[in-house]
C-alpha cells in the first residue's frame, strides 16, 4: 500500500511541489530586504504585501467560474507564467510603482497557485482517499526540500551577486514549472460538483471551523516570519545575509523529516487532535522564545527556530490531512475558502507589524505573535479524530 504513493502519477506531484517551493522560497525571505534595498520603508514594504494579498482575494472570488471555464491545468499554467514574467520584470526595474505592481502580481499568483495545486493533487488521489495523508505528507516533504535549499541559495546569490540574478533565477524556475505541469496532466475538462453555499456550510461545521481557525494562525505565522525574520536576523541580531540564509535553511529541515511519517501515522494510527495540540504548543512557545532571546548566538537561534518549525510542520500536515479527508476532490469552493486564508494572513501580518514597530521592536512582534498562536490550542482540543 505504501508503495502506491511512489507511483509515477504521484511522483510528478512531488516534483511540482519542489519546483514551486523553490521558486517562491527563493524570494520569500528576501522580498522585504529587496524592497528596502530599492528604497522602500518598512511600512511601504508591508503595503506591497497588502496589494498582493488583496489581488489574491479578488482572484479567489472569481476562481470558481474561471476554473469552470479554463480548468485547473490551464489556469495553473497561466498563473505560473504570470509569476515568471513578474519575477523577470522585478529583475529589470528600479521604478517603485512598477516594483509594487510586479511584486503584487507575483505574490497574488503564488497564493492562488497553492489552491490550484491542491485541486491537481485531489484529482490524482480522488480514487485513493485512504492515501491522502501519505501523499500530502510526501508532497509537503518534497516542497519543504525546496524551502530548505532556497534560503541558503538565495543568501549566496544576493551576497555574492545581486537581487537581479535572484529574480532571474526565480523566473527561469517558473518556466520549468509551467513546462512540467503542461507535460504531466491532461487537458480533459473537469466537471465540478455544484457547491453553492458550501463556504457558509463549511464555517457552520464545528470541526472544520476549528481547522480553518488553526490554518489561519499557521498562515499568519508564516506571513510574519517570511516578511520580518530575515530583517530581524540581519539588523537586530547582526548576522550577514549569507549566514542568515544558512540559519534559515538549517532550521527548516524538520519539515522534510517529520511530515511524511506524521501523515502516515495520522492515516493509520495516531489521532490528529493530539499531534496538532503538540505542534501548536511547540510553534507558539518557540515563537515567543525567539523574541525573548533576540541576542542569542547562532546555535541557540538554530535550536529555537528548529523547534518552531517542528511545531509548524506537525500542525501543517495535521491540518492538511484532516481538512482534505472531510471534503471531496471537486469541492473547489471549499478549497478556495481554505486557501483564501493565506492572503488574509498577508493583510493582517503587515498591519500587525506596522502597529508593533510603531512603538517597539521586532522582538516584541515575535513575542506577540507567539502569544496569539497559543489560541490554536483550544481549537485543536475540540476536534474529533478521523480514525
Short mmCIF file of C-alpha atoms in Angstrom, two decimals:
data_model
loop_
_atom_site.label_atom_id
_atom_site.label_comp_id
_atom_site.label_asym_id
_atom_site.label_seq_id
_atom_site.Cartn_x
_atom_site.Cartn_y
_atom_site.Cartn_z
CA UNK A 1 0.00 0.00 0.00
CA UNK A 2 2.76 2.43 0.90
CA UNK A 3 4.48 1.78 -2.47
CA UNK A 4 1.44 3.18 -4.30
CA UNK A 5 2.35 6.68 -3.13
CA UNK A 6 5.55 6.38 -5.22
CA UNK A 7 3.69 5.62 -8.44
CA UNK A 8 4.50 7.95 -11.40
CA UNK A 9 1.20 9.90 -11.18
CA UNK A 10 2.15 10.92 -7.63
CA UNK A 11 5.87 11.42 -8.29
CA UNK A 12 5.13 14.29 -10.65
CA UNK A 13 3.16 15.99 -7.86
CA UNK A 14 6.19 15.82 -5.60
CA UNK A 15 8.38 17.26 -8.38
CA UNK A 16 5.97 20.16 -8.88
CA UNK A 17 5.91 20.76 -5.12
CA UNK A 18 9.70 21.03 -5.08
CA UNK A 19 9.83 23.37 -8.09
CA UNK A 20 7.04 25.61 -6.79
CA UNK A 21 8.51 25.81 -3.28
CA UNK A 22 11.98 26.58 -4.63
CA UNK A 23 10.55 29.33 -6.82
CA UNK A 24 8.61 31.12 -4.08
CA UNK A 25 11.05 30.45 -1.24
CA UNK A 26 13.98 31.99 -3.10
CA UNK A 27 12.19 35.31 -2.80
CA UNK A 28 10.14 34.66 0.34
CA UNK A 29 12.66 35.64 2.98
CA UNK A 30 14.26 38.31 0.76
CA UNK A 31 11.34 40.30 -0.67
CA UNK A 32 11.40 42.79 2.20
CA UNK A 33 15.22 43.22 2.09
CA UNK A 34 14.88 43.65 -1.69
CA UNK A 35 12.27 46.36 -1.22
CA UNK A 36 14.41 48.04 1.43
CA UNK A 37 17.39 47.97 -0.92
CA UNK A 38 15.18 49.64 -3.54
CA UNK A 39 14.36 52.45 -1.11
CA UNK A 40 11.05 51.26 0.37
CA UNK A 41 10.37 51.90 4.04
CA UNK A 42 9.11 49.02 6.22
CA UNK A 43 5.58 50.44 6.12
CA UNK A 44 5.72 50.78 2.33
CA UNK A 45 7.06 47.23 2.05
CA UNK A 46 4.12 45.97 4.07
CA UNK A 47 1.79 47.88 1.75
CA UNK A 48 3.17 45.93 -1.21
CA UNK A 49 2.20 42.69 0.53
CA UNK A 50 -1.28 44.06 1.21
CA UNK A 51 -1.63 44.91 -2.50
CA UNK A 52 -0.67 41.36 -3.43
CA UNK A 53 -2.98 39.84 -0.82
CA UNK A 54 -5.95 41.96 -1.96
CA UNK A 55 -5.24 40.91 -5.54
CA UNK A 56 -5.25 37.26 -4.45
CA UNK A 57 -8.57 37.68 -2.63
CA UNK A 58 -10.18 39.19 -5.75
CA UNK A 59 -8.71 36.34 -7.77
CA UNK A 60 -10.18 33.80 -5.34
CA UNK A 61 -13.60 35.41 -5.55
CA UNK A 62 -13.67 34.72 -9.29
CA UNK A 63 -11.75 31.46 -9.12
CA UNK A 64 -14.81 29.19 -9.31
CA UNK A 65 -16.17 30.47 -12.68
CA UNK A 66 -12.63 30.71 -14.09
CA UNK A 67 -11.96 27.08 -13.14
CA UNK A 68 -15.19 26.02 -14.81
CA UNK A 69 -14.09 27.79 -18.00
CA UNK A 70 -10.36 27.01 -18.17
CA UNK A 71 -9.94 24.03 -15.84
CA UNK A 72 -7.23 23.75 -13.18
CA UNK A 73 -4.46 22.76 -15.61
CA UNK A 74 -4.73 25.72 -17.96
CA UNK A 75 -5.20 28.11 -15.05
CA UNK A 76 -2.16 26.68 -13.23
CA UNK A 77 -0.01 27.18 -16.34
CA UNK A 78 -1.30 30.74 -16.80
CA UNK A 79 -0.69 31.54 -13.13
CA UNK A 80 2.82 30.09 -13.27
CA UNK A 81 3.51 32.17 -16.39
CA UNK A 82 2.40 35.34 -14.58
CA UNK A 83 4.75 34.51 -11.70
CA UNK A 84 7.64 34.00 -14.11
CA UNK A 85 7.01 37.21 -16.07
CA UNK A 86 6.58 39.33 -12.93
CA UNK A 87 9.81 37.93 -11.43
CA UNK A 88 11.66 38.70 -14.67
CA UNK A 89 10.28 42.24 -14.55
CA UNK A 90 11.44 42.72 -10.95
CA UNK A 91 14.98 41.88 -12.04
CA UNK A 92 15.00 44.70 -14.56
CA UNK A 93 13.23 47.69 -12.99
CA UNK A 94 14.06 50.34 -10.43
CA UNK A 95 10.78 52.25 -10.57
CA UNK A 96 8.95 51.90 -7.22
CA UNK A 97 5.48 51.90 -8.79
CA UNK A 98 6.43 49.17 -11.25
CA UNK A 99 8.04 47.16 -8.45
CA UNK A 100 4.84 47.45 -6.39
CA UNK A 101 2.68 46.21 -9.27
CA UNK A 102 5.00 43.37 -10.31
CA UNK A 103 5.65 42.09 -6.79
CA UNK A 104 1.94 42.40 -6.04
CA UNK A 105 1.18 40.22 -9.08
CA UNK A 106 3.86 37.71 -8.06
CA UNK A 107 2.54 37.43 -4.51
CA UNK A 108 -1.10 37.17 -5.60
CA UNK A 109 -0.28 34.49 -8.17
CA UNK A 110 1.70 32.37 -5.73
CA UNK A 111 -1.13 32.49 -3.17
CA UNK A 112 -3.63 31.32 -5.79
CA UNK A 113 -1.25 28.63 -7.04
CA UNK A 114 -1.48 26.84 -3.68
CA UNK A 115 -5.20 26.28 -4.33
CA UNK A 116 -4.63 25.17 -7.92
CA UNK A 117 -2.03 22.62 -6.88
CA UNK A 118 -4.48 21.38 -4.23
CA UNK A 119 -7.00 20.77 -6.99
CA UNK A 120 -4.46 18.85 -9.07
CA UNK A 121 -3.47 16.76 -6.05
CA UNK A 122 -7.05 15.96 -5.10
CA UNK A 123 -7.83 14.98 -8.71
CA UNK A 124 -4.97 12.49 -8.61
CA UNK A 125 -5.96 10.91 -5.29
CA UNK A 126 -9.74 11.04 -5.78
CA UNK A 127 -9.94 7.24 -6.04
CA UNK A 128 -7.47 6.59 -3.24
CA UNK A 129 -8.69 8.76 -0.34
CA UNK A 130 -7.03 6.40 2.16
CA UNK A 131 -3.67 7.64 0.84
CA UNK A 132 -4.46 11.31 1.48
CA UNK A 133 -2.19 11.77 4.49
CA UNK A 134 0.74 9.91 2.92
CA UNK A 135 0.51 11.61 -0.47
CA UNK A 136 0.18 15.03 1.12
CA UNK A 137 2.97 14.20 3.53
CA UNK A 138 5.31 13.27 0.67
CA UNK A 139 4.19 16.30 -1.34
CA UNK A 140 4.93 18.60 1.59
CA UNK A 141 8.26 16.83 2.18
CA UNK A 142 9.26 17.48 -1.44
CA UNK A 143 8.07 21.07 -1.18
CA UNK A 144 9.94 21.52 2.07
CA UNK A 145 13.12 20.25 0.43
CA UNK A 146 12.78 23.29 -1.81
CA UNK A 147 12.24 25.51 1.20
CA UNK A 148 15.38 24.06 2.82
CA UNK A 149 17.59 24.69 -0.21
CA UNK A 150 16.17 28.10 -1.08
CA UNK A 151 17.22 30.40 1.83
CA UNK A 152 20.88 29.39 1.71
CA UNK A 153 20.89 29.56 -2.10
CA UNK A 154 19.16 32.95 -2.07
CA UNK A 155 21.57 34.25 0.57
CA UNK A 156 24.52 33.12 -1.58
CA UNK A 157 23.08 34.72 -4.74
CA UNK A 158 22.31 38.02 -3.03
CA UNK A 159 25.52 38.08 -1.01
CA UNK A 160 27.81 37.14 -3.91
CA UNK A 161 25.92 38.61 -6.87
CA UNK A 162 22.71 40.65 -6.78
CA UNK A 163 18.95 40.72 -6.29
CA UNK A 164 18.62 40.94 -10.08
CA UNK A 165 20.13 37.46 -10.50
CA UNK A 166 17.87 36.15 -7.73
CA UNK A 167 14.69 37.15 -9.56
CA UNK A 168 16.03 35.95 -12.93
CA UNK A 169 16.58 32.54 -11.30
CA UNK A 170 13.00 32.59 -9.98
CA UNK A 171 11.68 33.44 -13.46
CA UNK A 172 13.57 30.52 -15.04
CA UNK A 173 12.25 28.12 -12.40
CA UNK A 174 8.75 29.33 -13.25
CA UNK A 175 9.26 28.36 -16.89
CA UNK A 176 10.38 24.86 -15.83
CA UNK A 177 7.32 24.58 -13.56
CA UNK A 178 4.93 25.52 -16.38
CA UNK A 179 6.58 23.09 -18.82
CA UNK A 180 6.48 20.23 -16.30
CA UNK A 181 2.82 20.91 -15.48
CA UNK A 182 1.83 21.05 -19.15
CA UNK A 183 3.57 17.74 -19.89
CA UNK A 184 2.26 15.88 -16.86
CA UNK A 185 -1.51 16.50 -16.80
CA UNK A 186 -4.35 16.01 -19.23
CA UNK A 187 -6.28 18.94 -20.72
CA UNK A 188 -9.52 17.00 -20.39
CA UNK A 189 -12.31 19.19 -18.93
CA UNK A 190 -13.10 18.78 -15.24
CA UNK A 191 -16.73 18.65 -14.13
CA UNK A 192 -17.08 20.35 -10.74
CA UNK A 193 -19.84 19.47 -8.35
CA UNK A 194 -22.33 22.20 -7.57
CA UNK A 195 -21.04 23.87 -4.45
CA UNK A 196 -23.23 26.92 -3.96
CA UNK A 197 -23.46 27.77 -0.30
CA UNK A 198 -20.65 25.41 0.67
CA UNK A 199 -18.48 28.17 2.13
CA UNK A 200 -21.18 29.14 4.60
CA UNK A 201 -21.80 25.46 5.34
CA UNK A 202 -18.07 24.98 5.82
CA UNK A 203 -17.94 27.60 8.57
CA UNK A 204 -21.04 26.16 10.27
CA UNK A 205 -19.33 22.80 10.75
CA UNK A 206 -17.59 22.98 14.16
CA UNK A 207 -14.69 20.66 13.36
CA UNK A 208 -13.88 22.34 10.04
CA UNK A 209 -14.34 25.76 11.62
CA UNK A 210 -11.66 24.82 14.15
CA UNK A 211 -9.35 23.69 11.35
CA UNK A 212 -9.92 26.93 9.46
CA UNK A 213 -9.04 28.92 12.61
CA UNK A 214 -5.86 26.91 13.14
CA UNK A 215 -4.96 27.21 9.45
CA UNK A 216 -5.24 31.00 9.68
CA UNK A 217 -2.91 31.06 12.69
CA UNK A 218 -0.36 28.91 10.86
CA UNK A 219 -0.53 31.15 7.78
CA UNK A 220 -0.19 34.24 9.97
CA UNK A 221 2.98 32.78 11.49
CA UNK A 222 4.35 32.03 8.02
CA UNK A 223 3.49 35.53 6.80
CA UNK A 224 5.16 37.31 9.73
CA UNK A 225 8.30 35.15 9.61
CA UNK A 226 8.67 35.41 5.83
CA UNK A 227 8.26 39.18 5.94
CA UNK A 228 10.29 40.05 9.03
CA UNK A 229 12.60 37.20 10.04
CA UNK A 230 15.46 37.99 7.64
CA UNK A 231 15.37 41.67 8.62
CA UNK A 232 15.30 40.59 12.27
CA UNK A 233 18.34 38.33 11.84
CA UNK A 234 20.39 40.85 9.87
CA UNK A 235 19.54 44.09 11.67
CA UNK A 236 18.68 43.30 15.30
CA UNK A 237 20.89 40.22 15.66
CA UNK A 238 23.62 41.27 13.24
CA UNK A 239 24.02 38.19 11.02
CA UNK A 240 25.23 38.62 7.46
CA UNK A 241 22.82 37.87 4.62
CA UNK A 242 24.73 34.66 3.84
CA UNK A 243 24.70 33.44 7.46
CA UNK A 244 21.02 34.35 7.84
CA UNK A 245 20.22 32.24 4.77
CA UNK A 246 22.21 29.31 6.16
CA UNK A 247 20.43 29.57 9.52
CA UNK A 248 17.03 29.63 7.85
CA UNK A 249 17.86 26.62 5.65
CA UNK A 250 19.08 24.52 8.57
CA UNK A 251 16.08 25.43 10.70
CA UNK A 252 13.61 24.25 8.04
CA UNK A 253 15.00 20.69 7.97
CA UNK A 254 12.30 19.42 10.44
CA UNK A 255 9.69 19.99 7.74
CA UNK A 256 11.39 17.45 5.48
CA UNK A 257 11.84 14.93 8.31
CA UNK A 258 8.52 14.79 10.14
CA UNK A 259 5.70 15.46 7.70
CA UNK A 260 5.56 12.18 5.75
CA UNK A 261 5.82 9.93 8.85
CA UNK A 262 3.16 12.01 10.58
CA UNK A 263 0.93 11.92 7.52
CA UNK A 264 1.19 8.11 7.61
CA UNK A 265 0.57 7.91 11.37
CA UNK A 266 -2.37 10.29 11.04
CA UNK A 267 -3.85 7.92 8.44
CA UNK A 268 -3.47 4.66 10.32
CA UNK A 269 -2.56 5.09 13.99
CA UNK A 270 -2.46 8.37 15.89
CA UNK A 271 -5.25 10.92 16.06
CA UNK A 272 -4.93 14.42 14.63
CA UNK A 273 -6.02 16.13 17.87
CA UNK A 274 -3.08 15.01 19.99
CA UNK A 275 -0.48 15.72 17.31
CA UNK A 276 -1.99 19.08 16.43
CA UNK A 277 -2.07 20.22 20.06
CA UNK A 278 1.59 19.27 20.42
CA UNK A 279 2.52 21.06 17.22
CA UNK A 280 0.77 24.29 18.14
CA UNK A 281 2.36 24.30 21.60
CA UNK A 282 5.87 23.89 20.15
CA UNK A 283 5.26 26.52 17.46
CA UNK A 284 3.80 29.12 19.80
CA UNK A 285 6.35 28.59 22.58
CA UNK A 286 9.33 28.80 20.23
CA UNK A 287 7.98 31.97 18.59
CA UNK A 288 7.77 33.65 22.00
CA UNK A 289 11.30 32.40 22.78
CA UNK A 290 12.59 33.86 19.51
CA UNK A 291 11.55 37.32 20.67
CA UNK A 292 12.80 36.85 24.23
CA UNK A 293 16.24 35.56 23.18
CA UNK A 294 16.80 38.06 20.41
CA UNK A 295 20.52 38.42 21.16
CA UNK A 296 21.32 34.72 21.37
CA UNK A 297 24.15 33.14 19.39
CA UNK A 298 23.77 31.30 16.06
CA UNK A 299 23.32 27.83 17.59
CA UNK A 300 20.75 28.91 20.17
CA UNK A 301 18.76 30.60 17.43
CA UNK A 302 19.02 27.44 15.35
CA UNK A 303 17.54 25.37 18.20
CA UNK A 304 14.70 27.86 18.73
CA UNK A 305 13.86 28.07 15.03
CA UNK A 306 14.18 24.28 14.73
CA UNK A 307 11.58 23.79 17.48
CA UNK A 308 9.36 26.45 15.90
CA UNK A 309 9.49 24.73 12.51
CA UNK A 310 8.99 21.28 14.04
CA UNK A 311 5.77 22.53 15.61
CA UNK A 312 4.73 24.21 12.37
CA UNK A 313 5.45 21.04 10.37
CA UNK A 314 3.33 18.92 12.72
CA UNK A 315 0.49 21.44 12.69
CA UNK A 316 0.51 21.91 8.92
CA UNK A 317 0.36 18.23 7.94
CA UNK A 318 -2.35 17.50 10.51
CA UNK A 319 -4.49 20.43 9.30
CA UNK A 320 -3.97 19.49 5.63
CA UNK A 321 -4.75 15.82 6.19
CA UNK A 322 -7.80 16.46 8.40
CA UNK A 323 -9.32 19.08 6.12
CA UNK A 324 -8.95 17.16 2.87
CA UNK A 325 -10.30 13.97 4.43
CA UNK A 326 -13.54 15.85 5.07
CA UNK A 327 -14.11 17.35 1.61
CA UNK A 328 -14.28 15.89 -1.86
CA UNK A 329 -11.77 16.45 -4.63
CA UNK A 330 -14.21 18.61 -6.64
CA UNK A 331 -15.30 20.95 -3.84
CA UNK A 332 -13.35 23.81 -5.34
CA UNK A 333 -15.23 26.49 -3.41
CA UNK A 334 -14.34 24.82 -0.13
CA UNK A 335 -10.69 24.55 -1.19
CA UNK A 336 -10.76 28.23 -2.20
CA UNK A 337 -12.29 29.17 1.16
CA UNK A 338 -9.47 27.28 2.87
CA UNK A 339 -6.71 28.84 0.74
CA UNK A 340 -8.07 32.38 0.90
CA UNK A 341 -6.76 32.39 4.48
CA UNK A 342 -3.25 32.86 3.07
CA UNK A 343 -3.89 36.30 1.51
CA UNK A 344 -5.93 37.26 4.57
CA UNK A 345 -2.88 36.45 6.70
CA UNK A 346 -0.74 38.60 4.42
CA UNK A 347 -3.09 41.51 5.06
CA UNK A 348 -3.04 41.05 8.83
CA UNK A 349 0.73 40.43 9.08
CA UNK A 350 1.96 43.81 7.76
CA UNK A 351 -0.73 45.64 9.72
CA UNK A 352 0.33 43.82 12.88
CA UNK A 353 3.97 44.52 12.07
CA UNK A 354 3.34 48.21 11.42
CA UNK A 355 1.40 48.52 14.68
CA UNK A 356 4.11 46.89 16.81
CA UNK A 357 7.03 48.60 15.06
CA UNK A 358 5.41 51.99 15.56
CA UNK A 359 6.19 51.77 19.28
CA UNK A 360 8.56 48.82 19.74
CA UNK A 361 10.88 46.33 18.01
CA UNK A 362 10.75 43.13 16.00
CA UNK A 363 11.47 41.18 19.20
CA UNK A 364 8.15 42.31 20.64
CA UNK A 365 6.43 41.40 17.38
CA UNK A 366 7.54 37.77 17.71
CA UNK A 367 6.52 37.61 21.39
CA UNK A 368 3.07 38.94 20.47
CA UNK A 369 2.78 36.53 17.53
CA UNK A 370 3.64 33.55 19.73
CA UNK A 371 1.04 34.61 22.28
CA UNK A 372 -1.59 34.76 19.53
CA UNK A 373 -0.61 31.29 18.27
CA UNK A 374 -1.50 29.77 21.66
CA UNK A 375 -5.14 30.48 20.76
CA UNK A 376 -4.97 27.48 18.45
CA UNK A 377 -4.76 25.01 21.34
CA UNK A 378 -8.44 25.27 22.39
CA UNK A 379 -9.43 24.85 18.74
CA UNK A 380 -7.32 21.69 18.44
CA UNK A 381 -8.84 20.21 21.61
CA UNK A 382 -12.36 20.46 20.14
CA UNK A 383 -11.53 18.10 17.26
CA UNK A 384 -12.69 14.51 16.92
CA UNK A 385 -10.04 12.21 15.48
CA UNK A 386 -10.73 10.91 11.97
CA UNK A 387 -9.59 7.33 12.55
#
